PDB file of C-alpha atoms in Angstrom:
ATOM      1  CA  UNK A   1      18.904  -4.525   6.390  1.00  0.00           C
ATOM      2  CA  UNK A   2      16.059  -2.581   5.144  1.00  0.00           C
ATOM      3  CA  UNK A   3      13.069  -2.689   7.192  1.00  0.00           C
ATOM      4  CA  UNK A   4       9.539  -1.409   5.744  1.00  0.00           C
ATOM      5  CA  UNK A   5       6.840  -0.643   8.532  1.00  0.00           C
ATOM      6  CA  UNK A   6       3.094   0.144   8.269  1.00  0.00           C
ATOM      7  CA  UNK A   7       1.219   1.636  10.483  1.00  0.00           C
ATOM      8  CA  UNK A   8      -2.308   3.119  10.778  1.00  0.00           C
ATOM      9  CA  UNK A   9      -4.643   0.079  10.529  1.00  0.00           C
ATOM     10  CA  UNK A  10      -7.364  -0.054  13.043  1.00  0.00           C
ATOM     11  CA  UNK A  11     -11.269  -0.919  13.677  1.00  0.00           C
ATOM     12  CA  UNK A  12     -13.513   1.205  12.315  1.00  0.00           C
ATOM     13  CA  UNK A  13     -16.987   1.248  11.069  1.00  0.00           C
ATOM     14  CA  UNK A  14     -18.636   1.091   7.602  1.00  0.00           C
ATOM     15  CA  UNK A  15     -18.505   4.201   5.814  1.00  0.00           C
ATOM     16  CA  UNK A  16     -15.746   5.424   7.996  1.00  0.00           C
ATOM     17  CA  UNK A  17     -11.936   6.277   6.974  1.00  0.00           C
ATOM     18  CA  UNK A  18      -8.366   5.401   7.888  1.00  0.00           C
ATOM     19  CA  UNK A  19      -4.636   6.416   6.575  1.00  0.00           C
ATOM     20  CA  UNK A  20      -1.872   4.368   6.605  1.00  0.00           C
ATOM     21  CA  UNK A  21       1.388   5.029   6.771  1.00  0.00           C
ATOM     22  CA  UNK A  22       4.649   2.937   5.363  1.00  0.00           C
ATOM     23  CA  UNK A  23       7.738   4.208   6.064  1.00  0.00           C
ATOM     24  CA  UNK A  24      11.265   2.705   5.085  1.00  0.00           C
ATOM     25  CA  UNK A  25      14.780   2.292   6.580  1.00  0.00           C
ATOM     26  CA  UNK A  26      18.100   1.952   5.528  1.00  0.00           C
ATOM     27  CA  UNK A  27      16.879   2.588   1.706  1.00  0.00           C
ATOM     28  CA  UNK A  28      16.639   5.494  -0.100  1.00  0.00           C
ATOM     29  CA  UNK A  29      12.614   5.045  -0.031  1.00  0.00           C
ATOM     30  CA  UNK A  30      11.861   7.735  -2.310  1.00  0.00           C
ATOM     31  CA  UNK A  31      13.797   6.719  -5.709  1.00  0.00           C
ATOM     32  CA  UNK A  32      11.170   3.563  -5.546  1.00  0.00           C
ATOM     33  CA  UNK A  33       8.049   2.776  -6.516  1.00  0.00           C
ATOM     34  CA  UNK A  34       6.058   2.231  -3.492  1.00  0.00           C
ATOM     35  CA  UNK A  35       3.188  -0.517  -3.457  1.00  0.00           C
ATOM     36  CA  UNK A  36      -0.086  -1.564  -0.743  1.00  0.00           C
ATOM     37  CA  UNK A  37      -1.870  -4.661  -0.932  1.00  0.00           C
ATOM     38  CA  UNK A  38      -3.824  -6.871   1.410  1.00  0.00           C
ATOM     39  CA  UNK A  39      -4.929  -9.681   2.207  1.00  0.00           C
ATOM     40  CA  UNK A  40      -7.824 -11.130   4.012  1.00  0.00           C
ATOM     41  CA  UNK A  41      -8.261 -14.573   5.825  1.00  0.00           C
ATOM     42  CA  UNK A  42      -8.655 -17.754   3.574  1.00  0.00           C
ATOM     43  CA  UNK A  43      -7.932 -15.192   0.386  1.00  0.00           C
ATOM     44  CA  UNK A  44      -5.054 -14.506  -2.191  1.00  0.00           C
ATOM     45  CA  UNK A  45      -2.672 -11.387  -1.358  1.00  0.00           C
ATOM     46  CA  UNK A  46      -3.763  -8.438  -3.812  1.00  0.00           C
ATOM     47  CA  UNK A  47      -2.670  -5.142  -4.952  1.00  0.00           C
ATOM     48  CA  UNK A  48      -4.856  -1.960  -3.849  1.00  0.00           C
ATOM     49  CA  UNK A  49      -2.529   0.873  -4.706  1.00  0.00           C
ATOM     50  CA  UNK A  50       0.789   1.434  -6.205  1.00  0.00           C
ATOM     51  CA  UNK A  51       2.326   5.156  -6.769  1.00  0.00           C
ATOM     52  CA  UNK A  52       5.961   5.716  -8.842  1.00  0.00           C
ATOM     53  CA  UNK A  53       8.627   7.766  -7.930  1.00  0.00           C
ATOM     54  CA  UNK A  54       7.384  10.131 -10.619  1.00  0.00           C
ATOM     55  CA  UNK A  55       3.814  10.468  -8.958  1.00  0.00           C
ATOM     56  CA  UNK A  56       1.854   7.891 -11.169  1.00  0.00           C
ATOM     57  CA  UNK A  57      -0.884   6.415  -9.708  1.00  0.00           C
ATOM     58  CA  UNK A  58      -2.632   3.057 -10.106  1.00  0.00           C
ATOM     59  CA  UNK A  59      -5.623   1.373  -8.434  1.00  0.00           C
ATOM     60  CA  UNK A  60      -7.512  -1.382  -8.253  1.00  0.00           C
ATOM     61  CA  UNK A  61     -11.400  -1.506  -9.254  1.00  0.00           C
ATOM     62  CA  UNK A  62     -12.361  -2.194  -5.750  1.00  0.00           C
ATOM     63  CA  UNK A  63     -11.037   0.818  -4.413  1.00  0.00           C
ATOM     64  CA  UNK A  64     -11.051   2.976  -7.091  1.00  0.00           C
ATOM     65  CA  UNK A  65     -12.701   6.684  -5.989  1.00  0.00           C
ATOM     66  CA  UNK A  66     -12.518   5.470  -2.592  1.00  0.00           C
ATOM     67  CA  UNK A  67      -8.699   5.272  -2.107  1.00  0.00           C
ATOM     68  CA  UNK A  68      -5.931   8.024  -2.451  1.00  0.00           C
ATOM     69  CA  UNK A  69      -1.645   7.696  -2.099  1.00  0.00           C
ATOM     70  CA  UNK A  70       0.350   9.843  -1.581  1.00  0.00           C
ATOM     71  CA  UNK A  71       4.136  10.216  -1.180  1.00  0.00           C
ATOM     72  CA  UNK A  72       6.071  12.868   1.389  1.00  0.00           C
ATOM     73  CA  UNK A  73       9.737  12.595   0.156  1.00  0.00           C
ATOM     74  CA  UNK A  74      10.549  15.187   2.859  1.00  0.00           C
ATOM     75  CA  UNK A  75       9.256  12.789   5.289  1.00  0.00           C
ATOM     76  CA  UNK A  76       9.742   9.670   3.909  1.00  0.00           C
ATOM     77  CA  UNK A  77       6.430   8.048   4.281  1.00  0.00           C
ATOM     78  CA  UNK A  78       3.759   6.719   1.759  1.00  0.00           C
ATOM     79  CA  UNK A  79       0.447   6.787   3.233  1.00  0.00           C
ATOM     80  CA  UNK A  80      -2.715   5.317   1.735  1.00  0.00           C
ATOM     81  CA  UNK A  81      -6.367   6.684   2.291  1.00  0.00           C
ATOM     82  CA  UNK A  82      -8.975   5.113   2.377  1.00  0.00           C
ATOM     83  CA  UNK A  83     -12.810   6.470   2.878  1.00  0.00           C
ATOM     84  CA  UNK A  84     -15.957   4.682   2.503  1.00  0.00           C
ATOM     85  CA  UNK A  85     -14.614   2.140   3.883  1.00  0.00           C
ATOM     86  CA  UNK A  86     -16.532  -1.163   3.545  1.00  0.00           C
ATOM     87  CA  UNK A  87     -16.495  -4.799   5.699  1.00  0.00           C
ATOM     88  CA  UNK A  88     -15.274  -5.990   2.071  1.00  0.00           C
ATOM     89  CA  UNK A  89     -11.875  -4.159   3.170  1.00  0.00           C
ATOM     90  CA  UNK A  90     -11.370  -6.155   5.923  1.00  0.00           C
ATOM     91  CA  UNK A  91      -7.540  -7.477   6.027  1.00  0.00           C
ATOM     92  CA  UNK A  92      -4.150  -7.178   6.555  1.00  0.00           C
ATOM     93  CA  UNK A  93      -2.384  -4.053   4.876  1.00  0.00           C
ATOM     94  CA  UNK A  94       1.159  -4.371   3.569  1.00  0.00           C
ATOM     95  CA  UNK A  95       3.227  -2.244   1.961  1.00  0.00           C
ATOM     96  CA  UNK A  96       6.158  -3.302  -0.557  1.00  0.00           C
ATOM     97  CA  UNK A  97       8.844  -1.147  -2.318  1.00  0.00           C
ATOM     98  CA  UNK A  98       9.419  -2.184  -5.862  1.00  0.00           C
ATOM     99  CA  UNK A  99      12.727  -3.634  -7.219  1.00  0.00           C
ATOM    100  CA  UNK A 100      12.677   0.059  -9.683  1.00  0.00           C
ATOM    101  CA  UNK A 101      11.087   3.619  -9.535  1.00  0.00           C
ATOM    102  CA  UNK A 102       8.125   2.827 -11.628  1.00  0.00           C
ATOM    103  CA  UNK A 103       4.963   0.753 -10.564  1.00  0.00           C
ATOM    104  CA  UNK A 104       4.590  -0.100 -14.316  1.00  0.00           C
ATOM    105  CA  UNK A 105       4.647  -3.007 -16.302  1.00  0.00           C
ATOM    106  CA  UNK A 106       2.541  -5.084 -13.824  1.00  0.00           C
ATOM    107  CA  UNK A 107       2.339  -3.347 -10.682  1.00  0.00           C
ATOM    108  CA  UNK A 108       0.261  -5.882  -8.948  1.00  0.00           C
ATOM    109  CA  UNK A 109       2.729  -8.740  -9.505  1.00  0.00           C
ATOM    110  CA  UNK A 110       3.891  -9.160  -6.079  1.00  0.00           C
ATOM    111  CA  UNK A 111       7.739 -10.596  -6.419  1.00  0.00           C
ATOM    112  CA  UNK A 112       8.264  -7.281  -7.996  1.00  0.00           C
ATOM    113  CA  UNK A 113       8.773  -6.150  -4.550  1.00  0.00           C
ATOM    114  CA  UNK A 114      11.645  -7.441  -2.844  1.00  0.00           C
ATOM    115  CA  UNK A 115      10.489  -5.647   0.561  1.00  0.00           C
ATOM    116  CA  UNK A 116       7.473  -5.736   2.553  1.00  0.00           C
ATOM    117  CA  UNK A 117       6.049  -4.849   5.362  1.00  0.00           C
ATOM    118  CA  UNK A 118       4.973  -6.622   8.647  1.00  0.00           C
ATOM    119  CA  UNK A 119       1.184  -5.189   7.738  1.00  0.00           C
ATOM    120  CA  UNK A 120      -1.761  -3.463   9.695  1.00  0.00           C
ATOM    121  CA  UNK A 121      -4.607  -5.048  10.438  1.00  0.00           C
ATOM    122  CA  UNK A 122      -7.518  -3.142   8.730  1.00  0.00           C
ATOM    123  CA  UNK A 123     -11.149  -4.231  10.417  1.00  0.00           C
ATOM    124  CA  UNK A 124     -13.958  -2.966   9.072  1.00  0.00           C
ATOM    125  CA  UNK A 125     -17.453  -3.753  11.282  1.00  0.00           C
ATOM    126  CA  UNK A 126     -20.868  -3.331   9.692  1.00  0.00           C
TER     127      UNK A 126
END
């Protein structure tokens, strides 16, 4: 049974910063590609990050320049950055592991990932 947890999420102020951290069980985490999304109240789940087992990276336009991921195989963890953070990023966090090793074609089409997260709650104040 593979289990995905994220962890990290938090209150913080505008213009502050916060890294999560997904980590995996009972899969071997680092031949996938690893994706983060969100999703805040009242709004559509959407993609933020994805990165590929070979190290490609993809982001969307709201957090472009603002976010960074990253991948420790050693430690098997994914972690997302995220600086400047605005109250725009307010929402739940997820992480999802993709069915293959690469986040392309597509990478924000969510049943691409067959396992997700619980999420963290992200809160951003003003």
């Amino acid at each position: 049974h593979v289990q995905v947890v994220e962890s990290g999420g938090g209150l913080v102020q505008a213009e502050g910063s916060l890294r999560l951290s997904c980590t995996a069980s009972e899969l071997a985490f680092d031949d996938y590609g690893v994706g983060w999304f969100r999703q805040a109240p009242g709004k559509e789940r959407e993609g933020v990050s994805c990165i590929s087992r070979n190290g490609h990276l993809y982001y969307a336009d709201s957090v472009e320049g603002r976010a960074a991921v990253s991948r420790d195989d050693v430690a098997h963890t994914v972690y997302l950055q995220m600086n400047s953070l605005k109250p725009e990023d307010t929402a739940m966090y997820y992480c999802a592991i993709r069915r293959n090793a690469l986040c392309s074609p597509s990478w924000r089409q969510i049943d691409a990932y067959p396992y997700w997260g619980q999420g963290t709650q992200v809160t951003v104040s003003s």
